[in-house]
Amino acid sequence: MTAPTPLHRSYRFGRWNVHELQAGGQLLDGGAMFGVVPKVLWERRIAADERNRIPMGMRCLLVEHEDGLVLVDTGAGSKETPRFHDIYGVENSPPEGDPGPTALEAAIRIAGFTPEDVSLVVNTHLHFDHAGGNTVRDEDGTVRAAFPNARYVVQKGEHRYASNANERTTASYFPANYDPLLASGAMELIEGPMELRPGLSVLPTPGHTPHHQSVILDGGGGDVLCFLGDIVPTQWHLPLPWIMGYDVEPLVSLETKRWLLARAVQEEWLVMFEHDAHTATGRVGRDGKGYHLLREGESQ
């Protein structure tokens, strides 16, 4: 696997310190990642291995908010089997010598914090590679919150959808990642757009799942960061029709991307890609061919 980069990167965004954290990497089928886009097109941008898999990151966002530490998404976690990790190409062990049982915990500790310091966890949705790190399984089989002092937040409709998974969606949803949190009262189910903390809000961005949400961080002075989640998982998914085969409502994804990226250009957002193994953030431009990532010095 080509290692996602980097495990941890910190910078100032508006009035807050933010940290890009890699919760590890995945190798996923390129055809599934690009849906109806022909391989001859997507392989020009990202090369596949002998099993037709392409490298993906599992990037999370940590925000030092004055009301408490906020974590957006939690990666795949540590509860699944080696066979499962092989199927999905998951590698989320910490680099040798780094603290923590998983890459995410190692990155949190490198940033100067512990899991106990996190006060709010926001899940864009409940797929295993976004919510698997919500919980941990002890040696006796007990599943408990990985962030014991945190309030967890996800859309109510997303949990309802996960709880009624069908043959098409059941492989993505594992109840151990969220049901123990609901049972303990640690997870709150919300509905629609909402400001969770001053300057930090969620925005419904349906399509990948019907109740997927993205996270908006308003740093003040016109600085806005949008954590896109899976509605635009990598920079290569910026063109409107480049939609994952994993999206359960691809035509809804298309319309969501249409208005979301138009707003990102108009308001000059910084956007964060959760699954891009190498490019974490950038600003979006538009030309006659559609949307793309702006290069240094390029105007919108």
mmCIF file of C-alpha atoms in Angstrom:
data_model
loop_
_atom_site.group_PDB
_atom_site.id
_atom_site.type_symbol
_atom_site.label_atom_id
_atom_site.label_comp_id
_atom_site.label_asym_id
_atom_site.label_seq_id
_atom_site.Cartn_x
_atom_site.Cartn_y
_atom_site.Cartn_z
ATOM 1 C CA MET A 1 0.000 0.000 0.000
ATOM 2 C CA THR A 2 1.170 3.516 -0.746
ATOM 3 C CA ALA A 3 1.104 5.122 2.686
ATOM 4 C CA PRO A 4 -1.462 7.895 3.162
ATOM 5 C CA THR A 5 0.126 11.209 4.047
ATOM 6 C CA PRO A 6 0.664 12.376 6.700
ATOM 7 C CA LEU A 7 -0.420 10.699 9.927
ATOM 8 C CA HIS A 8 -0.855 14.123 11.497
ATOM 9 C CA ARG A 9 -0.736 17.728 10.252
ATOM 10 C CA SER A 10 -1.653 20.815 12.247
ATOM 11 C CA TYR A 11 -2.328 24.415 11.287
ATOM 12 C CA ARG A 12 -4.291 27.476 12.297
ATOM 13 C CA PHE A 13 -7.658 27.913 10.623
ATOM 14 C CA GLY A 14 -9.354 31.163 11.512
ATOM 15 C CA ARG A 15 -9.670 31.266 15.279
ATOM 16 C CA TRP A 16 -8.937 27.585 15.877
ATOM 17 C CA ASN A 17 -6.113 25.112 15.701
ATOM 18 C CA VAL A 18 -7.098 22.166 13.524
ATOM 19 C CA HIS A 19 -5.461 18.802 12.955
ATOM 20 C CA GLU A 20 -5.727 16.511 9.950
ATOM 21 C CA LEU A 21 -5.492 12.971 11.275
ATOM 22 C CA GLN A 22 -5.034 9.822 9.223
ATOM 23 C CA ALA A 23 -6.932 6.899 10.736
ATOM 24 C CA GLY A 24 -5.058 4.605 8.350
ATOM 25 C CA GLY A 25 -5.503 3.598 4.743
ATOM 26 C CA GLN A 26 -7.569 1.332 2.517
ATOM 27 C CA LEU A 27 -7.216 -0.360 -0.830
ATOM 28 C CA LEU A 28 -10.585 -0.297 -2.582
ATOM 29 C CA ASP A 29 -11.686 -1.476 -6.006
ATOM 30 C CA GLY A 30 -11.176 1.342 -8.492
ATOM 31 C CA GLY A 31 -14.307 0.473 -10.424
ATOM 32 C CA ALA A 32 -16.395 0.705 -7.258
ATOM 33 C CA MET A 33 -14.783 4.014 -6.338
ATOM 34 C CA PHE A 34 -15.587 5.601 -9.704
ATOM 35 C CA GLY A 35 -18.891 3.968 -10.626
ATOM 36 C CA VAL A 36 -19.794 4.380 -14.288
ATOM 37 C CA VAL A 37 -16.595 6.272 -15.162
ATOM 38 C CA PRO A 38 -14.520 4.018 -17.456
ATOM 39 C CA LYS A 39 -11.235 2.712 -16.115
ATOM 40 C CA VAL A 40 -9.380 4.219 -19.078
ATOM 41 C CA LEU A 41 -10.315 7.643 -17.672
ATOM 42 C CA TRP A 42 -9.898 7.226 -13.923
ATOM 43 C CA GLU A 43 -6.639 5.260 -14.184
ATOM 44 C CA ARG A 44 -4.971 8.317 -15.738
ATOM 45 C CA ARG A 45 -5.407 9.993 -12.355
ATOM 46 C CA ILE A 46 -4.802 7.168 -9.901
ATOM 47 C CA ALA A 47 -3.141 3.839 -10.674
ATOM 48 C CA ALA A 48 -4.637 0.506 -9.644
ATOM 49 C CA ASP A 49 -2.737 -2.509 -8.312
ATOM 50 C CA GLU A 50 -2.926 -6.053 -9.706
ATOM 51 C CA ARG A 51 -6.258 -6.560 -7.898
ATOM 52 C CA ASN A 52 -7.689 -3.354 -9.433
ATOM 53 C CA ARG A 53 -7.488 -1.587 -6.053
ATOM 54 C CA ILE A 54 -6.519 2.039 -5.496
ATOM 55 C CA PRO A 55 -5.064 3.614 -2.330
ATOM 56 C CA MET A 56 -7.491 5.516 -0.120
ATOM 57 C CA GLY A 57 -6.944 7.434 3.095
ATOM 58 C CA MET A 58 -9.236 7.547 6.124
ATOM 59 C CA ARG A 59 -8.791 11.161 7.136
ATOM 60 C CA CYS A 60 -10.427 12.627 10.241
ATOM 61 C CA LEU A 61 -10.563 16.219 11.481
ATOM 62 C CA LEU A 62 -9.728 17.327 15.026
ATOM 63 C CA VAL A 63 -10.720 20.868 16.034
ATOM 64 C CA GLU A 64 -9.485 22.646 19.153
ATOM 65 C CA HIS A 65 -12.753 24.443 19.829
ATOM 66 C CA GLU A 66 -13.013 26.657 22.895
ATOM 67 C CA ASP A 67 -16.001 24.595 24.047
ATOM 68 C CA GLY A 68 -14.059 21.355 23.828
ATOM 69 C CA LEU A 69 -12.155 19.115 21.446
ATOM 70 C CA VAL A 70 -14.180 18.024 18.386
ATOM 71 C CA LEU A 71 -13.433 14.952 16.236
ATOM 72 C CA VAL A 72 -15.076 14.415 12.846
ATOM 73 C CA ASP A 73 -15.302 10.722 11.863
ATOM 74 C CA THR A 74 -13.271 7.938 13.446
ATOM 75 C CA GLY A 75 -11.986 5.603 10.710
ATOM 76 C CA ALA A 76 -12.362 1.812 10.727
ATOM 77 C CA GLY A 77 -11.371 1.142 14.329
ATOM 78 C CA SER A 78 -9.809 -2.025 15.698
ATOM 79 C CA LYS A 79 -12.706 -4.449 16.200
ATOM 80 C CA GLU A 80 -12.667 -6.295 12.850
ATOM 81 C CA THR A 81 -10.794 -9.450 11.826
ATOM 82 C CA PRO A 82 -7.595 -9.774 9.780
ATOM 83 C CA ARG A 83 -9.664 -11.330 6.968
ATOM 84 C CA PHE A 84 -11.942 -8.279 6.919
ATOM 85 C CA HIS A 85 -8.900 -5.995 6.793
ATOM 86 C CA ASP A 86 -7.539 -7.983 3.854
ATOM 87 C CA ILE A 87 -10.795 -7.778 1.892
ATOM 88 C CA TYR A 88 -10.959 -4.012 2.229
ATOM 89 C CA GLY A 89 -7.209 -3.412 2.270
ATOM 90 C CA VAL A 90 -7.409 -1.753 5.685
ATOM 91 C CA GLU A 91 -4.116 -0.826 7.319
ATOM 92 C CA ASN A 92 -4.689 1.221 10.441
ATOM 93 C CA SER A 93 -1.954 0.134 12.798
ATOM 94 C CA PRO A 94 0.202 2.998 14.066
ATOM 95 C CA PRO A 95 3.669 3.390 12.558
ATOM 96 C CA GLU A 96 6.338 1.559 14.539
ATOM 97 C CA GLY A 97 7.273 3.518 17.633
ATOM 98 C CA ASP A 98 4.177 5.741 17.604
ATOM 99 C CA PRO A 99 1.786 5.688 20.583
ATOM 100 C CA GLY A 100 -1.652 4.120 20.489
ATOM 101 C CA PRO A 101 -3.188 0.830 19.325
ATOM 102 C CA THR A 102 -4.502 2.389 16.094
ATOM 103 C CA ALA A 103 -3.289 5.044 13.673
ATOM 104 C CA LEU A 104 -6.088 7.379 14.778
ATOM 105 C CA GLU A 105 -5.241 7.184 18.457
ATOM 106 C CA ALA A 106 -1.563 7.598 17.604
ATOM 107 C CA ALA A 107 -2.362 10.718 15.569
ATOM 108 C CA ILE A 108 -4.489 12.135 18.396
ATOM 109 C CA ARG A 109 -1.654 11.604 20.852
ATOM 110 C CA ILE A 110 0.920 13.087 18.472
ATOM 111 C CA ALA A 111 -1.334 16.158 18.276
ATOM 112 C CA GLY A 112 -0.975 16.446 22.056
ATOM 113 C CA PHE A 113 -4.257 14.917 23.227
ATOM 114 C CA THR A 114 -5.810 11.659 24.407
ATOM 115 C CA PRO A 115 -9.119 10.002 23.520
ATOM 116 C CA GLU A 116 -10.410 11.146 26.909
ATOM 117 C CA ASP A 117 -9.940 14.778 25.837
ATOM 118 C CA VAL A 118 -12.459 14.548 22.983
ATOM 119 C CA SER A 119 -15.804 16.095 23.955
ATOM 120 C CA LEU A 120 -17.735 15.802 20.669
ATOM 121 C CA VAL A 121 -17.596 13.203 17.883
ATOM 122 C CA VAL A 122 -19.459 13.963 14.659
ATOM 123 C CA ASN A 123 -20.104 11.103 12.230
ATOM 124 C CA THR A 124 -20.752 12.097 8.626
ATOM 125 C CA HIS A 125 -22.513 8.721 8.347
ATOM 126 C CA LEU A 126 -22.278 5.273 9.924
ATOM 127 C CA HIS A 127 -20.326 3.210 7.376
ATOM 128 C CA PHE A 128 -17.630 1.103 9.012
ATOM 129 C CA ASP A 129 -14.719 3.183 7.668
ATOM 130 C CA HIS A 130 -16.204 6.374 9.146
ATOM 131 C CA ALA A 131 -17.660 5.140 12.436
ATOM 132 C CA GLY A 132 -15.684 1.972 13.224
ATOM 133 C CA GLY A 133 -13.440 3.880 15.600
ATOM 134 C CA ASN A 134 -16.431 5.101 17.624
ATOM 135 C CA THR A 135 -16.106 2.077 19.884
ATOM 136 C CA VAL A 136 -13.522 -0.443 21.031
ATOM 137 C CA ARG A 137 -13.906 -4.081 22.074
ATOM 138 C CA ASP A 138 -12.210 -5.162 25.310
ATOM 139 C CA GLU A 139 -10.615 -8.580 25.741
ATOM 140 C CA ASP A 140 -13.765 -9.870 27.445
ATOM 141 C CA GLY A 141 -15.839 -8.908 24.384
ATOM 142 C CA THR A 142 -17.398 -5.791 25.922
ATOM 143 C CA VAL A 143 -17.894 -2.970 23.422
ATOM 144 C CA ARG A 144 -17.507 0.535 24.854
ATOM 145 C CA ALA A 145 -17.033 4.109 23.722
ATOM 146 C CA ALA A 146 -13.553 4.843 22.360
ATOM 147 C CA PHE A 147 -14.010 8.456 23.482
ATOM 148 C CA PRO A 148 -15.552 8.034 26.936
ATOM 149 C CA ASN A 149 -16.168 11.723 27.626
ATOM 150 C CA ALA A 150 -17.627 12.570 24.235
ATOM 151 C CA ARG A 151 -21.117 13.210 22.959
ATOM 152 C CA TYR A 152 -21.563 11.482 19.581
ATOM 153 C CA VAL A 153 -23.766 13.058 16.895
ATOM 154 C CA VAL A 154 -25.233 11.647 13.674
ATOM 155 C CA GLN A 155 -28.378 12.255 11.653
ATOM 156 C CA LYS A 156 -31.442 10.408 12.973
ATOM 157 C CA GLY A 157 -32.311 9.276 9.455
ATOM 158 C CA GLU A 158 -28.831 7.797 9.010
ATOM 159 C CA HIS A 159 -29.251 5.614 12.076
ATOM 160 C CA ARG A 160 -32.731 4.565 10.927
ATOM 161 C CA TYR A 161 -31.306 3.697 7.504
ATOM 162 C CA ALA A 162 -28.430 1.724 9.073
ATOM 163 C CA SER A 163 -30.852 -0.162 11.312
ATOM 164 C CA ASN A 164 -32.907 -1.228 8.291
ATOM 165 C CA ALA A 165 -30.023 -2.234 6.033
ATOM 166 C CA ASN A 166 -30.818 -4.469 3.064
ATOM 167 C CA GLU A 167 -28.778 -6.843 0.906
ATOM 168 C CA ARG A 168 -27.184 -3.869 -0.868
ATOM 169 C CA THR A 169 -26.167 -1.921 2.245
ATOM 170 C CA THR A 170 -25.723 -4.380 5.098
ATOM 171 C CA ALA A 171 -21.997 -4.929 4.442
ATOM 172 C CA SER A 172 -21.316 -1.274 5.309
ATOM 173 C CA TYR A 173 -23.141 -1.041 8.642
ATOM 174 C CA PHE A 174 -21.987 -2.731 11.847
ATOM 175 C CA PRO A 175 -24.258 -2.120 14.875
ATOM 176 C CA ALA A 176 -21.340 -2.465 17.321
ATOM 177 C CA ASN A 177 -20.080 0.883 16.003
ATOM 178 C CA TYR A 178 -23.114 2.818 17.200
ATOM 179 C CA ASP A 179 -25.819 0.838 19.052
ATOM 180 C CA PRO A 180 -23.842 0.592 22.338
ATOM 181 C CA LEU A 181 -23.467 4.379 22.236
ATOM 182 C CA LEU A 182 -27.213 4.845 21.813
ATOM 183 C CA ALA A 183 -27.913 2.387 24.616
ATOM 184 C CA SER A 184 -25.616 4.282 26.978
ATOM 185 C CA GLY A 185 -26.997 7.695 25.997
ATOM 186 C CA ALA A 186 -23.686 8.832 24.505
ATOM 187 C CA MET A 187 -25.033 9.221 20.943
ATOM 188 C CA GLU A 188 -27.510 11.932 19.990
ATOM 189 C CA LEU A 189 -29.625 11.652 16.856
ATOM 190 C CA ILE A 190 -30.240 15.018 15.211
ATOM 191 C CA GLU A 191 -32.356 16.105 12.268
ATOM 192 C CA GLY A 192 -31.307 18.450 9.484
ATOM 193 C CA PRO A 193 -28.748 21.266 9.483
ATOM 194 C CA MET A 194 -27.636 22.300 12.949
ATOM 195 C CA GLU A 195 -24.986 24.386 14.674
ATOM 196 C CA LEU A 196 -23.412 22.026 17.189
ATOM 197 C CA ARG A 197 -20.973 24.549 18.594
ATOM 198 C CA PRO A 198 -20.459 28.213 17.730
ATOM 199 C CA GLY A 199 -18.938 28.202 14.246
ATOM 200 C CA LEU A 200 -19.249 24.431 13.811
ATOM 201 C CA SER A 201 -22.312 23.025 12.066
ATOM 202 C CA VAL A 202 -23.532 20.053 10.069
ATOM 203 C CA LEU A 203 -25.056 20.293 6.605
ATOM 204 C CA PRO A 204 -27.111 17.449 5.078
ATOM 205 C CA THR A 205 -25.404 16.314 1.856
ATOM 206 C CA PRO A 206 -27.411 13.277 0.727
ATOM 207 C CA GLY A 207 -26.624 10.801 -2.006
ATOM 208 C CA HIS A 208 -23.847 8.566 -0.757
ATOM 209 C CA THR A 209 -26.413 7.629 1.860
ATOM 210 C CA PRO A 210 -29.818 9.304 2.122
ATOM 211 C CA HIS A 211 -28.852 11.105 5.349
ATOM 212 C CA HIS A 212 -25.147 11.755 4.860
ATOM 213 C CA GLN A 213 -23.917 15.034 6.350
ATOM 214 C CA SER A 214 -20.866 17.225 5.845
ATOM 215 C CA VAL A 215 -19.309 19.452 8.507
ATOM 216 C CA ILE A 216 -18.825 23.203 8.165
ATOM 217 C CA LEU A 217 -16.215 25.036 10.247
ATOM 218 C CA ASP A 218 -16.543 28.819 10.098
ATOM 219 C CA GLY A 219 -13.251 30.250 11.266
ATOM 220 C CA GLY A 220 -14.394 33.871 10.960
ATOM 221 C CA GLY A 221 -13.271 36.558 8.556
ATOM 222 C CA GLY A 222 -14.616 34.612 5.585
ATOM 223 C CA ASP A 223 -12.582 31.456 6.345
ATOM 224 C CA VAL A 224 -14.783 28.388 5.902
ATOM 225 C CA LEU A 225 -13.633 24.764 5.924
ATOM 226 C CA CYS A 226 -15.967 22.051 4.644
ATOM 227 C CA PHE A 227 -15.258 18.453 5.659
ATOM 228 C CA LEU A 228 -16.900 16.779 2.677
ATOM 229 C CA GLY A 229 -17.124 13.198 3.885
ATOM 230 C CA ASP A 230 -18.132 10.752 1.171
ATOM 231 C CA ILE A 231 -20.106 13.111 -1.049
ATOM 232 C CA VAL A 232 -16.739 14.059 -2.641
ATOM 233 C CA PRO A 233 -14.295 11.511 -1.196
ATOM 234 C CA THR A 234 -11.180 12.542 -3.169
ATOM 235 C CA GLN A 235 -10.057 15.378 -5.400
ATOM 236 C CA TRP A 236 -10.677 13.055 -8.351
ATOM 237 C CA HIS A 237 -14.400 13.037 -7.536
ATOM 238 C CA LEU A 238 -14.824 16.785 -8.038
ATOM 239 C CA PRO A 239 -16.253 16.422 -11.603
ATOM 240 C CA LEU A 240 -20.019 16.192 -11.165
ATOM 241 C CA PRO A 241 -20.576 12.773 -12.846
ATOM 242 C CA TRP A 242 -17.602 11.122 -11.088
ATOM 243 C CA ILE A 243 -19.657 9.405 -8.396
ATOM 244 C CA MET A 244 -18.827 6.289 -6.410
ATOM 245 C CA GLY A 245 -20.520 2.999 -7.169
ATOM 246 C CA TYR A 246 -20.974 2.787 -3.392
ATOM 247 C CA ASP A 247 -23.445 5.711 -3.459
ATOM 248 C CA VAL A 248 -26.948 4.355 -2.904
ATOM 249 C CA GLU A 249 -28.598 7.371 -4.565
ATOM 250 C CA PRO A 250 -26.156 8.474 -7.292
ATOM 251 C CA LEU A 251 -28.546 10.905 -8.967
ATOM 252 C CA VAL A 252 -29.096 12.574 -5.600
ATOM 253 C CA SER A 253 -25.306 12.730 -5.188
ATOM 254 C CA LEU A 254 -25.124 14.493 -8.536
ATOM 255 C CA GLU A 255 -27.532 17.229 -7.472
ATOM 256 C CA THR A 256 -25.916 17.577 -4.036
ATOM 257 C CA LYS A 257 -22.509 18.017 -5.645
ATOM 258 C CA ARG A 258 -23.963 20.560 -8.060
ATOM 259 C CA TRP A 259 -25.126 22.972 -5.347
ATOM 260 C CA LEU A 260 -22.419 22.158 -2.799
ATOM 261 C CA LEU A 261 -19.479 22.751 -5.149
ATOM 262 C CA ALA A 262 -21.098 25.877 -6.578
ATOM 263 C CA ARG A 263 -21.269 27.238 -3.039
ATOM 264 C CA ALA A 264 -17.678 26.159 -2.339
ATOM 265 C CA VAL A 265 -16.489 28.166 -5.361
ATOM 266 C CA GLN A 266 -18.660 31.200 -4.658
ATOM 267 C CA GLU A 267 -17.667 31.419 -0.979
ATOM 268 C CA GLU A 268 -14.057 30.294 -1.557
ATOM 269 C CA TRP A 269 -14.233 27.424 0.899
ATOM 270 C CA LEU A 270 -11.310 25.280 1.861
ATOM 271 C CA VAL A 271 -12.530 21.703 1.405
ATOM 272 C CA MET A 272 -11.183 18.554 3.040
ATOM 273 C CA PHE A 273 -11.151 15.181 1.287
ATOM 274 C CA GLU A 274 -11.632 12.253 3.637
ATOM 275 C CA HIS A 275 -10.432 9.433 1.375
ATOM 276 C CA ASP A 276 -7.767 11.088 -0.763
ATOM 277 C CA ALA A 277 -4.576 9.332 0.285
ATOM 278 C CA HIS A 278 -2.303 12.252 -0.489
ATOM 279 C CA THR A 279 -4.268 15.499 -0.924
ATOM 280 C CA ALA A 280 -6.027 16.581 2.248
ATOM 281 C CA THR A 281 -7.370 20.023 1.430
ATOM 282 C CA GLY A 282 -7.715 22.538 -1.364
ATOM 283 C CA ARG A 283 -9.958 25.126 -2.941
ATOM 284 C CA VAL A 284 -12.314 24.356 -5.783
ATOM 285 C CA GLY A 285 -12.271 26.038 -9.184
ATOM 286 C CA ARG A 286 -14.633 25.864 -12.109
ATOM 287 C CA ASP A 287 -14.012 26.160 -15.823
ATOM 288 C CA GLY A 288 -15.805 25.067 -18.977
ATOM 289 C CA LYS A 289 -15.034 21.424 -18.159
ATOM 290 C CA GLY A 290 -16.483 21.534 -14.660
ATOM 291 C CA TYR A 291 -14.990 21.528 -11.179
ATOM 292 C CA HIS A 292 -11.376 20.836 -10.285
ATOM 293 C CA LEU A 293 -8.852 21.418 -7.523
ATOM 294 C CA LEU A 294 -7.094 24.758 -7.850
ATOM 295 C CA ARG A 295 -3.340 24.597 -8.136
ATOM 296 C CA GLU A 296 -1.074 27.054 -6.346
ATOM 297 C CA GLY A 297 -1.464 30.512 -7.854
ATOM 298 C CA GLU A 298 -4.580 29.551 -9.858
ATOM 299 C CA SER A 299 -7.665 31.703 -9.363
ATOM 300 C CA GLN A 300 -11.246 30.472 -9.126
#
